[in-house]
Amino acid sequence: MGLKEGVIGVVEKVLNFSTAKATRVEVLSDEFRLVEWESLGFRKTDWKPGDKIQIGLSLQFRTYTPVSLDKKTGKMEILAYFHNPDSLAGTWIRSLKVGDKFQYFGPRGSLAFNECNFPNIYFFGDETSFGVASNLRKAKPEANIHFFFEVSNPSSAKVVIGKLKLGDIGLVQKESEDSHLKKIILGFQNKQIDYKNSNFILTGKAQSIQVILPFIKKESVPSRNIKVKAYWSVGKKGLD
Ligand SMILES: Cc1cc2nc3c(=O)[nH]c(=O)nc-3n(C[C@H](O)[C@H](O)[C@H](O)COP(=O)(O)OP(=O)(O)OC[C@H]3O[C@@H](n4cnc5c(N)ncnc54)[C@H](O)[C@@H]3O)c2cc1C
């Protein structure tokens, strides 16, 4: 063992990460994997839909959203997307196989869906938000949830979305200079929307959220009814 590995090993012990083993890796499309993990720690976890988990190796972590967690079996699933096969997460996800072990901490709170209690919910996100969208759909079976996604590869995204059974979806292909966001904004600027009695949840790319958010705020929506959580940002690594 080299000095670097030794130091990392000591730090890991001090920080008390847990280890999870991949027990199923399902290739949903080129860039999407549904991964099942097993860990004794999941048997003791109080998980809520919308929570996040950080997974990684050698003190480098990336954040994901459990789409299910079964305390009885100690199994958890995440829906992982990679935007770049050669990024840190892209390398992990692409080469992941059953039996691989990763470290994790969490799950812990991120998006509190129990605070979204209006019958209408308007949700924005991208490929990284499919997992949390699935959580929301399952957590709020009675709600009218209107999903809007910006995606790079619609045909690949449709394969995954089809499995999630989300219901009402607007899927828009990303265009240069973000001109596609006009179509998404139209979804949030609809005369049918009862702005004061709806919840708005914005996830995914930080820069897209920044474009859409003012159009919602303009309608005098109380800030407690808007939830914002950026999942990635141009030029930043490993948002938490
Ligand atoms: C709370 C939370 C929950 C999340 N849940 C999920 C989930 O369930 N499933 C999932 O797949 N992802 C999820 N993500 C997003 C995921 O953590 C990021 O996509 C991850 O950081 C990518 O790691 P990376 O090593 O590929 O790129 P990084 O090293 O993190 O980023 C390098 C560069 O790549 C670019 N980049 C990063 N992400 C993207 C992207 N998606 N598309 C295009 N360019 C990008 C940026 O310019 C960035 O500067 C979540 C993030 C957060 C904060």
Tab-separated table of C-alpha atoms and ligand atoms in Angstrom:
chain	number	residue	atom	x	y	z
A	1	MET	CA	0.000	0.000	0.000
A	2	GLY	CA	1.399	3.420	-0.986
A	3	LEU	CA	1.529	6.456	1.285
A	4	LYS	CA	-1.484	8.070	-0.450
A	5	GLU	CA	-3.639	4.936	-0.051
A	6	GLY	CA	-2.520	4.609	3.576
A	7	VAL	CA	-3.480	8.201	4.390
A	8	ILE	CA	-6.824	7.789	2.603
A	9	GLY	CA	-7.471	4.583	4.573
A	10	VAL	CA	-6.864	6.346	7.896
A	11	VAL	CA	-9.034	9.341	6.933
A	12	GLU	CA	-11.825	7.002	5.832
A	13	LYS	CA	-11.757	5.237	9.194
A	14	VAL	CA	-11.899	8.552	11.052
A	15	LEU	CA	-14.740	9.888	8.890
A	16	ASN	CA	-16.619	6.618	9.240
A	17	PHE	CA	-17.918	6.062	5.719
A	18	SER	CA	-19.968	2.964	5.054
A	19	THR	CA	-19.439	0.516	2.211
A	20	ALA	CA	-22.075	-0.609	-0.282
A	21	LYS	CA	-21.780	-3.407	-2.833
A	22	ALA	CA	-23.416	-3.256	-6.271
A	23	THR	CA	-25.850	-6.182	-6.521
A	24	ARG	CA	-27.549	-5.294	-9.842
A	25	VAL	CA	-26.489	-3.027	-12.703
A	26	GLU	CA	-29.230	-2.572	-15.281
A	27	VAL	CA	-28.303	-0.801	-18.515
A	28	LEU	CA	-31.418	1.249	-19.339
A	29	SER	CA	-29.853	3.095	-22.282
A	30	ASP	CA	-26.379	4.266	-23.309
A	31	GLU	CA	-26.073	6.870	-20.527
A	32	PHE	CA	-28.412	5.517	-17.843
A	33	ARG	CA	-27.923	2.725	-15.312
A	34	LEU	CA	-30.322	1.553	-12.625
A	35	VAL	CA	-28.011	0.308	-9.884
A	36	GLU	CA	-28.985	-1.708	-6.831
A	37	TRP	CA	-26.659	-1.493	-3.835
A	38	GLU	CA	-26.567	-3.549	-0.677
A	39	SER	CA	-25.251	-2.423	2.684
A	40	LEU	CA	-25.909	-3.315	6.305
A	41	GLY	CA	-26.104	0.435	6.907
A	42	PHE	CA	-29.262	0.700	4.770
A	43	ARG	CA	-31.071	-1.505	7.317
A	44	LYS	CA	-30.632	1.224	9.916
A	45	THR	CA	-31.398	4.187	7.660
A	46	ASP	CA	-34.473	6.362	7.852
A	47	TRP	CA	-34.840	7.318	4.201
A	48	LYS	CA	-37.428	9.699	2.784
A	49	PRO	CA	-38.174	10.244	-0.925
A	50	GLY	CA	-36.164	13.294	-2.033
A	51	ASP	CA	-33.151	12.477	0.179
A	52	LYS	CA	-29.662	12.356	-1.312
A	53	ILE	CA	-26.700	10.034	-0.863
A	54	GLN	CA	-23.034	10.624	-1.594
A	55	ILE	CA	-21.182	7.751	-3.203
A	56	GLY	CA	-17.543	7.506	-4.148
A	57	LEU	CA	-14.060	6.121	-3.890
A	58	SER	CA	-10.804	7.388	-2.392
A	59	LEU	CA	-12.393	10.438	-0.768
A	60	GLN	CA	-13.999	11.622	-4.008
A	61	PHE	CA	-17.781	11.622	-3.916
A	62	ARG	CA	-20.694	12.380	-6.222
A	63	THR	CA	-24.290	12.908	-5.137
A	64	TYR	CA	-27.265	10.759	-6.148
A	65	THR	CA	-30.907	10.275	-5.199
A	66	PRO	CA	-32.027	6.881	-3.933
A	67	VAL	CA	-35.109	5.851	-5.943
A	68	SER	CA	-35.906	3.143	-3.422
A	69	LEU	CA	-34.520	1.919	-0.128
A	70	ASP	CA	-35.708	-1.264	1.543
A	71	LYS	CA	-34.710	-1.404	5.198
A	72	LYS	CA	-35.632	-5.088	5.475
A	73	THR	CA	-33.256	-6.245	2.741
A	74	GLY	CA	-30.699	-3.441	3.140
A	75	LYS	CA	-30.975	-2.644	-0.575
A	76	MET	CA	-31.079	0.730	-2.271
A	77	GLU	CA	-31.433	1.741	-5.926
A	78	ILE	CA	-30.132	4.799	-7.733
A	79	LEU	CA	-30.785	5.915	-11.293
A	80	ALA	CA	-27.423	7.137	-12.534
A	81	TYR	CA	-26.871	9.229	-15.665
A	82	PHE	CA	-23.486	10.139	-17.105
A	83	HIS	CA	-23.011	13.216	-19.276
A	84	ASN	CA	-19.400	12.407	-20.111
A	85	PRO	CA	-17.986	8.873	-20.262
A	86	ASP	CA	-14.600	10.181	-19.105
A	87	SER	CA	-15.653	12.334	-16.139
A	88	LEU	CA	-15.120	10.885	-12.667
A	89	ALA	CA	-18.729	9.714	-12.311
A	90	GLY	CA	-18.872	8.724	-15.991
A	91	THR	CA	-15.912	6.391	-15.523
A	92	TRP	CA	-17.445	4.859	-12.401
A	93	ILE	CA	-20.904	4.347	-13.901
A	94	ARG	CA	-19.709	3.012	-17.251
A	95	SER	CA	-17.458	0.380	-15.736
A	96	LEU	CA	-19.638	-0.537	-12.749
A	97	LYS	CA	-20.303	-4.254	-12.311
A	98	VAL	CA	-21.976	-6.505	-9.770
A	99	GLY	CA	-19.726	-6.992	-6.743
A	100	ASP	CA	-17.991	-3.583	-6.977
A	101	LYS	CA	-17.730	-1.820	-3.634
A	102	PHE	CA	-18.098	1.917	-3.107
A	103	GLN	CA	-18.152	4.119	-0.027
A	104	TYR	CA	-21.093	6.276	0.862
A	105	PHE	CA	-22.493	8.584	3.441
A	106	GLY	CA	-26.132	9.398	3.924
A	107	PRO	CA	-28.862	9.203	2.852
A	108	ARG	CA	-29.777	12.596	4.256
A	109	GLY	CA	-32.275	15.364	3.592
A	110	SER	CA	-32.303	17.290	0.309
A	111	LEU	CA	-35.761	17.999	-1.139
A	112	ALA	CA	-38.553	17.842	1.456
A	113	PHE	CA	-41.594	16.647	-0.488
A	114	ASN	CA	-43.689	16.549	2.670
A	115	GLU	CA	-43.740	20.354	2.419
A	116	CYS	CA	-45.344	20.194	-1.052
A	117	ASN	CA	-49.012	19.733	-0.286
A	118	PHE	CA	-50.889	21.498	-3.072
A	119	PRO	CA	-52.817	19.349	-5.555
A	120	ASN	CA	-50.733	20.779	-8.425
A	121	ILE	CA	-46.963	20.501	-8.567
A	122	TYR	CA	-44.799	21.895	-11.386
A	123	PHE	CA	-41.398	20.227	-11.648
A	124	PHE	CA	-38.354	21.136	-13.750
A	125	GLY	CA	-35.215	19.066	-14.181
A	126	ASP	CA	-32.975	17.147	-16.556
A	127	GLU	CA	-31.501	13.650	-16.829
A	128	THR	CA	-30.025	13.934	-13.321
A	129	SER	CA	-33.533	14.583	-11.954
A	130	PHE	CA	-35.279	11.461	-13.266
A	131	GLY	CA	-34.634	9.641	-9.980
A	132	VAL	CA	-36.052	12.389	-7.806
A	133	ALA	CA	-38.979	12.811	-10.230
A	134	SER	CA	-39.779	9.138	-9.771
A	135	ASN	CA	-39.630	9.643	-5.987
A	136	LEU	CA	-42.016	12.564	-6.201
A	137	ARG	CA	-44.483	10.648	-8.374
A	138	LYS	CA	-44.525	7.748	-5.886
A	139	ALA	CA	-44.685	10.013	-2.816
A	140	LYS	CA	-47.609	12.048	-4.205
A	141	PRO	CA	-49.864	9.606	-6.080
A	142	GLU	CA	-52.874	11.945	-5.769
A	143	ALA	CA	-51.142	15.119	-6.991
A	144	ASN	CA	-51.291	16.484	-10.543
A	145	ILE	CA	-47.599	16.678	-11.247
A	146	HIS	CA	-46.488	18.444	-14.408
A	147	PHE	CA	-42.937	17.443	-15.304
A	148	PHE	CA	-40.730	19.488	-17.639
A	149	PHE	CA	-37.322	18.118	-18.578
A	150	GLU	CA	-34.492	19.477	-20.712
A	151	VAL	CA	-32.434	16.609	-22.123
A	152	SER	CA	-29.517	16.085	-24.504
A	153	ASN	CA	-30.753	12.874	-26.081
A	154	PRO	CA	-34.580	12.617	-26.148
A	155	SER	CA	-34.738	9.078	-27.540
A	156	SER	CA	-32.497	7.752	-24.770
A	157	ALA	CA	-34.369	9.786	-22.134
A	158	LYS	CA	-37.749	8.494	-23.357
A	159	VAL	CA	-36.680	4.888	-22.777
A	160	VAL	CA	-35.946	5.681	-19.132
A	161	ILE	CA	-38.945	7.948	-18.563
A	162	GLY	CA	-41.209	5.270	-20.016
A	163	LYS	CA	-40.158	2.919	-17.216
A	164	LEU	CA	-40.776	5.506	-14.497
A	165	LYS	CA	-44.469	6.039	-15.330
A	166	LEU	CA	-44.357	9.727	-14.432
A	167	GLY	CA	-47.561	10.791	-16.231
A	168	ASP	CA	-47.724	14.358	-17.614
A	169	ILE	CA	-44.344	15.162	-19.179
A	170	GLY	CA	-42.893	17.898	-21.354
A	171	LEU	CA	-39.577	16.768	-22.818
A	172	VAL	CA	-37.467	19.379	-24.595
A	173	GLN	CA	-34.194	18.780	-26.397
A	174	LYS	CA	-31.366	21.084	-25.352
A	175	GLU	CA	-30.423	23.623	-28.004
A	176	SER	CA	-27.411	25.865	-28.372
A	177	GLU	CA	-27.489	29.030	-26.269
A	178	ASP	CA	-30.350	27.562	-24.251
A	179	SER	CA	-33.015	28.713	-26.727
A	180	HIS	CA	-35.040	25.595	-25.802
A	181	LEU	CA	-35.691	27.076	-22.345
A	182	LYS	CA	-38.335	29.326	-23.924
A	183	LYS	CA	-40.448	26.196	-24.431
A	184	ILE	CA	-39.993	25.192	-20.793
A	185	ILE	CA	-40.863	28.692	-19.580
A	186	LEU	CA	-44.132	28.472	-21.523
A	187	GLY	CA	-45.000	25.474	-19.340
A	188	PHE	CA	-44.525	27.614	-16.241
A	189	GLN	CA	-46.405	30.612	-17.680
A	190	ASN	CA	-49.774	29.149	-18.245
A	191	LYS	CA	-53.030	30.935	-17.529
A	192	GLN	CA	-54.397	27.681	-16.125
A	193	ILE	CA	-51.825	27.690	-13.309
A	194	ASP	CA	-53.149	28.695	-9.903
A	195	TYR	CA	-49.809	30.172	-8.804
A	196	LYS	CA	-50.736	30.791	-5.185
A	197	ASN	CA	-51.959	27.226	-4.694
A	198	SER	CA	-49.272	25.221	-6.474
A	199	ASN	CA	-45.828	23.950	-5.579
A	200	PHE	CA	-42.840	24.509	-7.856
A	201	ILE	CA	-39.742	22.324	-7.735
A	202	LEU	CA	-36.694	23.253	-9.816
A	203	THR	CA	-33.769	20.832	-10.075
A	204	GLY	CA	-30.962	19.954	-12.495
A	205	LYS	CA	-28.677	22.498	-14.150
A	206	ALA	CA	-28.049	25.608	-12.027
A	207	GLN	CA	-27.916	27.953	-15.022
A	208	SER	CA	-31.295	26.742	-16.374
A	209	ILE	CA	-32.910	27.139	-12.961
A	210	GLN	CA	-31.634	30.728	-12.883
A	211	VAL	CA	-33.410	31.430	-16.181
A	212	ILE	CA	-36.744	29.829	-15.225
A	213	LEU	CA	-37.056	30.961	-11.595
A	214	PRO	CA	-37.761	34.679	-12.271
A	215	PHE	CA	-40.791	33.731	-14.407
A	216	ILE	CA	-42.301	31.887	-11.433
A	217	LYS	CA	-41.407	34.593	-8.914
A	218	LYS	CA	-42.976	37.195	-11.204
A	219	GLU	CA	-46.339	35.576	-10.467
A	220	SER	CA	-45.963	36.409	-6.743
A	221	VAL	CA	-45.621	32.768	-5.726
A	222	PRO	CA	-44.757	32.652	-1.990
A	223	SER	CA	-41.140	31.516	-1.658
A	224	ARG	CA	-42.180	28.697	0.713
A	225	ASN	CA	-43.982	27.112	-2.276
A	226	ILE	CA	-40.835	27.037	-4.428
A	227	LYS	CA	-38.102	24.457	-3.899
A	228	VAL	CA	-34.814	24.883	-5.732
A	229	LYS	CA	-31.955	22.387	-5.780
A	230	ALA	CA	-29.194	22.560	-8.395
A	231	TYR	CA	-27.756	19.138	-9.224
A	232	TRP	CA	-24.859	20.420	-11.300
A	233	SER	CA	-23.403	23.669	-12.521
A	234	VAL	CA	-21.225	24.496	-15.513
A	235	GLY	CA	-17.594	24.597	-14.378
A	236	LYS	CA	-18.228	23.199	-10.873
A	237	LYS	CA	-17.461	19.671	-9.727
A	238	GLY	CA	-19.467	17.317	-7.553
A	239	LEU	CA	-22.288	19.514	-6.228
A	240	ASP	CA	-23.729	18.217	-2.960
B	1	LIG	C1	-28.782	16.489	-4.419
B	1	LIG	C2	-28.309	15.883	-5.736
B	1	LIG	C3	-28.922	14.740	-6.223
B	1	LIG	C4	-28.506	14.181	-7.443
B	1	LIG	N1	-29.112	13.042	-7.892
B	1	LIG	C5	-28.697	12.469	-9.050
B	1	LIG	C6	-29.280	11.239	-9.511
B	1	LIG	O1	-30.142	10.637	-8.854
B	1	LIG	N2	-28.837	10.738	-10.698
B	1	LIG	C7	-27.850	11.356	-11.442
B	1	LIG	O2	-27.480	10.839	-12.510
B	1	LIG	N3	-27.275	12.501	-11.022
B	1	LIG	C8	-27.665	13.067	-9.849
B	1	LIG	N4	-27.075	14.224	-9.416
B	1	LIG	C9	-26.088	14.875	-10.293
B	1	LIG	C10	-24.692	14.279	-10.178
B	1	LIG	O3	-24.245	14.346	-8.832
B	1	LIG	C11	-23.742	15.098	-11.087
B	1	LIG	O4	-24.157	14.945	-12.413
B	1	LIG	C12	-22.299	14.649	-10.868
B	1	LIG	O5	-21.599	15.685	-10.203
B	1	LIG	C13	-21.573	14.349	-12.144
B	1	LIG	O6	-20.256	14.003	-11.784
B	1	LIG	P1	-19.093	14.017	-12.861
B	1	LIG	O7	-17.881	13.455	-12.184
B	1	LIG	O8	-19.587	13.377	-14.119
B	1	LIG	O9	-18.896	15.551	-13.206
B	1	LIG	P2	-18.310	16.685	-12.228
B	1	LIG	O10	-16.856	16.425	-11.969
B	1	LIG	O11	-19.209	16.838	-11.041
B	1	LIG	O12	-18.455	17.963	-13.140
B	1	LIG	C14	-17.497	18.302	-14.153
B	1	LIG	C15	-18.162	19.218	-15.151
B	1	LIG	O13	-19.075	18.464	-15.924
B	1	LIG	C16	-20.214	19.248	-16.235
B	1	LIG	N5	-21.410	18.489	-15.796
B	1	LIG	C17	-21.650	17.949	-14.562
B	1	LIG	N6	-22.834	17.303	-14.561
B	1	LIG	C18	-23.347	17.447	-15.817
B	1	LIG	C19	-24.539	17.006	-16.459
B	1	LIG	N7	-25.458	16.277	-15.827
B	1	LIG	N8	-24.729	17.331	-17.765
B	1	LIG	C20	-23.814	18.054	-18.454
B	1	LIG	N9	-22.663	18.498	-17.897
B	1	LIG	C21	-22.439	18.202	-16.611
B	1	LIG	C22	-20.051	20.582	-15.516
B	1	LIG	O14	-19.623	21.570	-16.419
B	1	LIG	C23	-18.992	20.315	-14.497
B	1	LIG	O15	-18.204	21.435	-14.230
B	1	LIG	C24	-27.454	14.790	-8.194
B	1	LIG	C25	-26.815	15.932	-7.675
B	1	LIG	C26	-27.239	16.480	-6.461
B	1	LIG	C27	-26.535	17.711	-5.936
